[in-house]
XYZ file of N, CA and C in Angstrom:
507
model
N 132.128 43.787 -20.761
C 131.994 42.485 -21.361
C 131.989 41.388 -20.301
N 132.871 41.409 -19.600
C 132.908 40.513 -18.184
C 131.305 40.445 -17.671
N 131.048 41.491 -17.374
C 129.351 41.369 -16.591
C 128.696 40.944 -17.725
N 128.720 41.116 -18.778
C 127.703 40.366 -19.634
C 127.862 38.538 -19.623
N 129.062 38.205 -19.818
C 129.529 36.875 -19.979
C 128.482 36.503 -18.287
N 129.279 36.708 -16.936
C 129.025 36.518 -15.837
C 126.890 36.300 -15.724
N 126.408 37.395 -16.004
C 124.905 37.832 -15.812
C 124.322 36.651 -16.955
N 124.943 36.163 -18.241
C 124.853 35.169 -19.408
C 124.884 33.530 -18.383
N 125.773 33.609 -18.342
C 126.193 32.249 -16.984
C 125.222 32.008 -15.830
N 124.728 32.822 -15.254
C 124.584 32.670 -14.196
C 122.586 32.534 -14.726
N 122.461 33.107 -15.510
C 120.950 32.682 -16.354
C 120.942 31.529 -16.821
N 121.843 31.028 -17.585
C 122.189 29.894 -18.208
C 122.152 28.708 -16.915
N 122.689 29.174 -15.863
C 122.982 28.255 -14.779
C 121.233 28.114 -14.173
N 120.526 29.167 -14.008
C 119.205 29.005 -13.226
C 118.153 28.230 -14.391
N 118.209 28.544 -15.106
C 117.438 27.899 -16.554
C 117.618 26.506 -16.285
N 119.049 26.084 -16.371
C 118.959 24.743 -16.609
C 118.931 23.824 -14.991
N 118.755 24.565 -14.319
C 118.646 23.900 -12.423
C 117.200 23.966 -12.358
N 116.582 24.688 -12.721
C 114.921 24.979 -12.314
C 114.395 23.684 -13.971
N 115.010 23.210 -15.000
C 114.662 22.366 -15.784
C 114.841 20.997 -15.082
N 116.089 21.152 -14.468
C 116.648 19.802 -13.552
C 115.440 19.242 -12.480
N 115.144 20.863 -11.637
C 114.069 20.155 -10.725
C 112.673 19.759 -10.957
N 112.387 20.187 -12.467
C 111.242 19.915 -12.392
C 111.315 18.584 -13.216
N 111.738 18.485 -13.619
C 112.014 16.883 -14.531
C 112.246 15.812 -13.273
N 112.959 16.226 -11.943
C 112.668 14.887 -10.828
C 112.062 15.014 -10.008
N 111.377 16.145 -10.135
C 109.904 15.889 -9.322
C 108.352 15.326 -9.748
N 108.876 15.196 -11.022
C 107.851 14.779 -11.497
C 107.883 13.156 -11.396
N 106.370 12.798 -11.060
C 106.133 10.890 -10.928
C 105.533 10.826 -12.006
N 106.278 9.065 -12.227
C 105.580 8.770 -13.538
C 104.767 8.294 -13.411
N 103.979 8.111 -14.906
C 102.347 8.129 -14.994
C 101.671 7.143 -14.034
N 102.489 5.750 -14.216
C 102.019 4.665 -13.453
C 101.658 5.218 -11.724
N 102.720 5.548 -11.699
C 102.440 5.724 -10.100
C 101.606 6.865 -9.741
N 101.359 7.906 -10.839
C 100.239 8.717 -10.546
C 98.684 7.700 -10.149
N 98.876 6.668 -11.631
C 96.979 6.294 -11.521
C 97.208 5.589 -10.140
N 98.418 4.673 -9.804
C 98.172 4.399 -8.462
C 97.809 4.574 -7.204
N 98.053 5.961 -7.400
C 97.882 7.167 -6.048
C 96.495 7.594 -6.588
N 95.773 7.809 -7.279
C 94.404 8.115 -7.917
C 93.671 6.927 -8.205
N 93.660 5.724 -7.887
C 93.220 4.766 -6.988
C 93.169 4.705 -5.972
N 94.103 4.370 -5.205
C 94.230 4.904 -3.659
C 93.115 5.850 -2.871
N 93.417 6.730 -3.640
C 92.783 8.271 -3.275
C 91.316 7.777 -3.424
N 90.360 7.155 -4.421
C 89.104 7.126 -5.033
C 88.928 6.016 -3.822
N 89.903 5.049 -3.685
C 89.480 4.008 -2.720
C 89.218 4.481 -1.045
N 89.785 5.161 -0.577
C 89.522 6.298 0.385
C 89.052 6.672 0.458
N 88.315 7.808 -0.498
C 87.229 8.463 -0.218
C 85.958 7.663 -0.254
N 85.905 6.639 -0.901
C 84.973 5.496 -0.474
C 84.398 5.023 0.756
N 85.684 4.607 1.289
C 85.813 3.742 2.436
C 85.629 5.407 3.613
N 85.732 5.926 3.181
C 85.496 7.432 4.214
C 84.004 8.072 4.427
N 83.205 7.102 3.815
C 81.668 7.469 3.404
C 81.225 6.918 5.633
N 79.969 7.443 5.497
C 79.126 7.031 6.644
C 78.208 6.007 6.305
N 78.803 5.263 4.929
C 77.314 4.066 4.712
C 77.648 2.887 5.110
N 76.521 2.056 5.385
C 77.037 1.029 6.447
C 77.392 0.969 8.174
N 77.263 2.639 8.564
C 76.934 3.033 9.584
C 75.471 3.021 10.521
N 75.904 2.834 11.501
C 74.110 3.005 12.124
C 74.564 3.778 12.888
N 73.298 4.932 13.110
C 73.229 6.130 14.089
C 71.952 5.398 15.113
N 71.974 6.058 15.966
C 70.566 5.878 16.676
C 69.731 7.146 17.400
N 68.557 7.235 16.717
C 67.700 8.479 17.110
C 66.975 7.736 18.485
N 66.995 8.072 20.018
C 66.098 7.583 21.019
C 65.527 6.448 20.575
N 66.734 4.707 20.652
C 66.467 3.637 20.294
C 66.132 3.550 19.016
N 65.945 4.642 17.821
C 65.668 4.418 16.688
C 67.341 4.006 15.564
N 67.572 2.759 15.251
C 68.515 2.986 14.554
C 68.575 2.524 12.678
N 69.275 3.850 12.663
C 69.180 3.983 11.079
C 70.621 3.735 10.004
N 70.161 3.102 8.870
C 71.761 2.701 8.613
C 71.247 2.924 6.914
N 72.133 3.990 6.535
C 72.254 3.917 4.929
C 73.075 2.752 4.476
N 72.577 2.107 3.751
C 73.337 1.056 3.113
C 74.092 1.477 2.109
N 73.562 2.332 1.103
C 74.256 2.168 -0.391
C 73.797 3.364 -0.815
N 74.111 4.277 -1.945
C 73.615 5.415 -2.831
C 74.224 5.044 -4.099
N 73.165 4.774 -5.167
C 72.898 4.201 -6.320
C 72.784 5.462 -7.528
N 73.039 5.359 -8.608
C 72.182 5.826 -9.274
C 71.372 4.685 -9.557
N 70.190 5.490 -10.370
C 69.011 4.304 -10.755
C 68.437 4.953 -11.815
N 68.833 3.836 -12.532
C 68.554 3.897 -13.954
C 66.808 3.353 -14.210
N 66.415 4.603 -15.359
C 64.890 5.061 -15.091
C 64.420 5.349 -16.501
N 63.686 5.241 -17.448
C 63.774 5.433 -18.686
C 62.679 7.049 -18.563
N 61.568 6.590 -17.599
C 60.683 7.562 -17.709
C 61.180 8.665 -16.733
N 62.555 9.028 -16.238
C 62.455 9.769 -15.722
C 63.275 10.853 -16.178
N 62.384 12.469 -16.612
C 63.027 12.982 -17.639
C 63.512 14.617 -16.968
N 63.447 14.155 -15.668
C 64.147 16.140 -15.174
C 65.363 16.157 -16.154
N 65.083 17.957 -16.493
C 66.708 17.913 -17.107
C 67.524 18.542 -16.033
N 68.692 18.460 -16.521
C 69.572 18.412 -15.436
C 70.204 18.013 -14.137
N 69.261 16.471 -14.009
C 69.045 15.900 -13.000
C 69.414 14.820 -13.146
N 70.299 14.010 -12.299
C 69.743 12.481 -12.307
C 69.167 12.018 -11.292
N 68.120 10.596 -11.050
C 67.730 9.716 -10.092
C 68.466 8.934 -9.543
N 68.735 9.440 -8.447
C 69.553 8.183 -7.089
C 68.490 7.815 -6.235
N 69.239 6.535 -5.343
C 68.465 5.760 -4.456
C 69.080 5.538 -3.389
N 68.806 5.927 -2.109
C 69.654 5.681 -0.983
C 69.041 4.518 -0.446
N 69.223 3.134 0.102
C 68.409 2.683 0.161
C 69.457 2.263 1.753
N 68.003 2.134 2.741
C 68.566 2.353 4.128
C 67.957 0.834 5.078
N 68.214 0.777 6.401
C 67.752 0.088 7.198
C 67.415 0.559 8.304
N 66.294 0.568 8.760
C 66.046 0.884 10.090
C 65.117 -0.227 11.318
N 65.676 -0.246 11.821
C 65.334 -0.606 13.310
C 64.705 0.211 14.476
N 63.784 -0.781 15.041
C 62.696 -0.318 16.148
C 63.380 -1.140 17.409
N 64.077 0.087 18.126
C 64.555 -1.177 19.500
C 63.447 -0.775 20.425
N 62.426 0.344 20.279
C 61.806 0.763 21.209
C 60.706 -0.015 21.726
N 59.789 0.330 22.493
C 58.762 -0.702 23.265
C 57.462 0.018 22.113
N 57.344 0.820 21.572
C 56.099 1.404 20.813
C 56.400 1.250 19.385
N 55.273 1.863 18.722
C 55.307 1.699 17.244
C 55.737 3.456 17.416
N 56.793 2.961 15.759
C 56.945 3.863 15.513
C 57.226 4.724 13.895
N 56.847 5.543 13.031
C 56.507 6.029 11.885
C 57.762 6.524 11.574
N 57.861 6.191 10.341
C 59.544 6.568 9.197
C 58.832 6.679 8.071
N 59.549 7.404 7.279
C 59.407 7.640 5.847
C 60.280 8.205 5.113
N 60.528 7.917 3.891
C 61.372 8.468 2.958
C 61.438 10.107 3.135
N 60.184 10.514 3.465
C 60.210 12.226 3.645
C 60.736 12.883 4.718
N 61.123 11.714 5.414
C 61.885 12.436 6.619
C 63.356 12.382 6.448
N 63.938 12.355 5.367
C 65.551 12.422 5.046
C 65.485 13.309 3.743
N 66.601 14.191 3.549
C 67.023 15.092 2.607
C 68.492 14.487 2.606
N 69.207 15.209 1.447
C 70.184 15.377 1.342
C 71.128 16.608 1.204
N 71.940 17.002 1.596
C 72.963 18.545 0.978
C 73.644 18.272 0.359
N 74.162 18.618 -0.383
C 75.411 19.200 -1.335
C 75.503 20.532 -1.412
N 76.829 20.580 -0.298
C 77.265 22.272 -0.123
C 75.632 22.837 1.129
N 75.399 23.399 0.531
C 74.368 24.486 0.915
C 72.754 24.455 0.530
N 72.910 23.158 -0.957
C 71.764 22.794 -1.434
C 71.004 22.186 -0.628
N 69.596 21.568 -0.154
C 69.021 20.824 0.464
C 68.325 20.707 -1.335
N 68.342 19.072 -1.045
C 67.307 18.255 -2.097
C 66.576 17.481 -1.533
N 65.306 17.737 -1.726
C 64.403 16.714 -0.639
C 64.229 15.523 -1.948
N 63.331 14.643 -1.107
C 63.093 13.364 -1.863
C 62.294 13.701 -3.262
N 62.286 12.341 -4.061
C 61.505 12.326 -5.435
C 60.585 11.377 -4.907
N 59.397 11.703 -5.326
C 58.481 10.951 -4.580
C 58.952 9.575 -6.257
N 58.672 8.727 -5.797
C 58.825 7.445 -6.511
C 57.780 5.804 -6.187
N 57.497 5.537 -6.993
C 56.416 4.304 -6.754
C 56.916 3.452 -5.361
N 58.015 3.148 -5.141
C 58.804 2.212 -4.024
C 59.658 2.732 -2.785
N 59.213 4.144 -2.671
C 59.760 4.912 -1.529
C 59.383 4.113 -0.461
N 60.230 4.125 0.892
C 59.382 3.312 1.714
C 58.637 4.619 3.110
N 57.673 4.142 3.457
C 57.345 4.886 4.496
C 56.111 3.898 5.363
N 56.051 3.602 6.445
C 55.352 2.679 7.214
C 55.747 2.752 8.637
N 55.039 2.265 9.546
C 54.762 2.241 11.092
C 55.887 1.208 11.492
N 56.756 1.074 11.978
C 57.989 0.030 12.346
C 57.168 -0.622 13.944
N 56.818 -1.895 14.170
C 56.484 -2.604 15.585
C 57.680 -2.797 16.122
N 57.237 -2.828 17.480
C 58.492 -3.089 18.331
C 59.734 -3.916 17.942
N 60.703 -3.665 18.405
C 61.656 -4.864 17.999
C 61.327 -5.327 16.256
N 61.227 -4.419 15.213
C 61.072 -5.191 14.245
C 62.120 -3.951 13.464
N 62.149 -4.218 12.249
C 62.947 -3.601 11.147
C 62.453 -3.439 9.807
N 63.165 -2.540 9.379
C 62.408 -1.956 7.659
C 63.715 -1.554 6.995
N 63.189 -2.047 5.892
C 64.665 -2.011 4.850
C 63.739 -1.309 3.151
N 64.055 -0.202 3.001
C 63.537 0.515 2.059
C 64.528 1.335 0.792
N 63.548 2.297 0.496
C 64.306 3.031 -0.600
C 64.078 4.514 -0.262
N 65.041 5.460 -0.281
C 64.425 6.995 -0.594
C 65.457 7.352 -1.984
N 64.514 7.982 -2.528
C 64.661 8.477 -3.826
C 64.999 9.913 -4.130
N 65.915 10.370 -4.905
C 66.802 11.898 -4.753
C 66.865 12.141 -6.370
N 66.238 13.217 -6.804
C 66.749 13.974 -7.710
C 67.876 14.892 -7.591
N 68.864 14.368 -8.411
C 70.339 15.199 -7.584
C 70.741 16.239 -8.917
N 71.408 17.272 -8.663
C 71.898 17.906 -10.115
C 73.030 17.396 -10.203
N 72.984 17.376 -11.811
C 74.322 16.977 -12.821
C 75.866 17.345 -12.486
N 75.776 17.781 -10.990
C 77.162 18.334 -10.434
C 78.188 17.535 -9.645
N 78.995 17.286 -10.124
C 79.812 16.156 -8.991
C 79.715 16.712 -7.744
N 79.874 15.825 -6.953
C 80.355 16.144 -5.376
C 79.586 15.218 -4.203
N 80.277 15.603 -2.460
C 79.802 14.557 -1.984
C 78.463 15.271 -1.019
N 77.712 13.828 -1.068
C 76.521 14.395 -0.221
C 76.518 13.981 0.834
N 75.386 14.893 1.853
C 75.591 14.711 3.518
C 73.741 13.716 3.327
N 73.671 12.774 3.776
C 72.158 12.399 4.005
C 71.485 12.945 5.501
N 70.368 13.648 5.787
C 70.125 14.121 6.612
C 68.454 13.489 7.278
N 68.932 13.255 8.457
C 67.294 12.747 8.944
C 66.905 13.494 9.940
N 65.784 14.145 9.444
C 64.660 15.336 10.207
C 63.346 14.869 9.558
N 63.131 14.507 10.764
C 61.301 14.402 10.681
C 60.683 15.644 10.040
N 59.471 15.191 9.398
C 58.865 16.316 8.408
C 58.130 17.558 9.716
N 57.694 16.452 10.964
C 57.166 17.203 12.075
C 58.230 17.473 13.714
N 59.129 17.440 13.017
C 60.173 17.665 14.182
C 60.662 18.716 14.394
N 61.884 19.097 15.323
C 62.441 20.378 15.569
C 62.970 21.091 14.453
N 63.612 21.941 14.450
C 64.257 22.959 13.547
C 65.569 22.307 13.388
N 66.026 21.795 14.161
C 67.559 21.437 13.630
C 67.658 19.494 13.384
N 68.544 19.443 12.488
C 68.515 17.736 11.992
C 68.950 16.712 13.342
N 68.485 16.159 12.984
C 68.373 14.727 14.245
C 70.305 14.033 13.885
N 70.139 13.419 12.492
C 71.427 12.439 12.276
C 71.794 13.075 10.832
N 72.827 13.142 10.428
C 73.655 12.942 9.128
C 74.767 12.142 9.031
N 74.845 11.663 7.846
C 75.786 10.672 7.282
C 76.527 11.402 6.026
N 77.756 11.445 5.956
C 78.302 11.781 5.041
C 78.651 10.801 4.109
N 77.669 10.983 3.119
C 77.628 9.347 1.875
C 78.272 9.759 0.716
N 79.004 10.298 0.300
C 79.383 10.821 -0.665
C 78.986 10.936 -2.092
N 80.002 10.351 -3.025
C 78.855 10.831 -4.860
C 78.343 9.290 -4.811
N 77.133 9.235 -5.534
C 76.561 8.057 -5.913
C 77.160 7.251 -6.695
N 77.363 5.896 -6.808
C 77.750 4.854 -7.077
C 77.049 4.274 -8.670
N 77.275 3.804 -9.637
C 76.566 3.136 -10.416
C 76.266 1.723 -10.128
């Protein structure tokens, strides 16, 4: 009877210590969404947009990743984003950009561009600048994307990436 009482107690005792710790480890709600602000505001501010890289005097700067709202545009499973970028010619020659020379990843995916009426693609003059759009059919999957710039006629491996994360409304 003793070992029963004792082995009774000593259950009784872990039951209600393992109830104890989890009741003050837990944060309340408020200060959860606070920290899940925080967190969303971070991973924001942790993006590569607003960055400029520079390819041999070429420099390129994603500004923003949008969705873009489209009535006629009906992939399923897809939505339409817009990265819309800046680039600069510091070089002494002309030189050719286009929306088709950037992809994006997610994970392992490569999504190349959506061709779109306002993509930009044109010859940049010396010392001058271009401020455009490239256009992305992305799947319905959260997560963050890498923007990647490789010429359509360039080497095998990517020139610049930016880690821009999920698109913005």
């Amino acid at each position: 009877m003793k070992i029963f009482k004792r082995s009774a107690f000593i259950a009784v005792a872990f039951i209600m210590s393992m109830a104890l710790l989890s009741a003050c480890s837990e944060k309340p709600k408020k200060e959860n969404q606070a920290t899940n602000a925080t967190t969303a505001t971070k991973s924001a501010s942790s993006t590569d947009l607003n960055k400029a890289k520079v390819f041999t005097d070429i420099s390129i700067t994603p500004k923003s990743f949008k969705l873009k709202q489209d009535d006629t545009f009906k992939e399923k499973g897809k939505t339409l984003t817009v990265v819309t970028m800046h680039i600069e010619n510091k070089t002494k020659d002309d030189f050719g950009i286009g929306a088709g020379d950037f992809y994006l990843l997610l994970g392992k995916e490569k999504i190349t561009t959506h061709g779109y009426y306002d993509s930009f693609g044109d010859v940049i003059k010396p010392n001058k600048a271009l401020d455009g759009n490239a256009y992305f059919a992305i799947p319905d999957v959260k997560g963050d994307y890498t923007l990647v710039y490789h010429p359509v006629n360039g080497p095998k491996t990517p020139k610049l990436e930016w880690s821009i994360g999920a698109p913005t409304k």
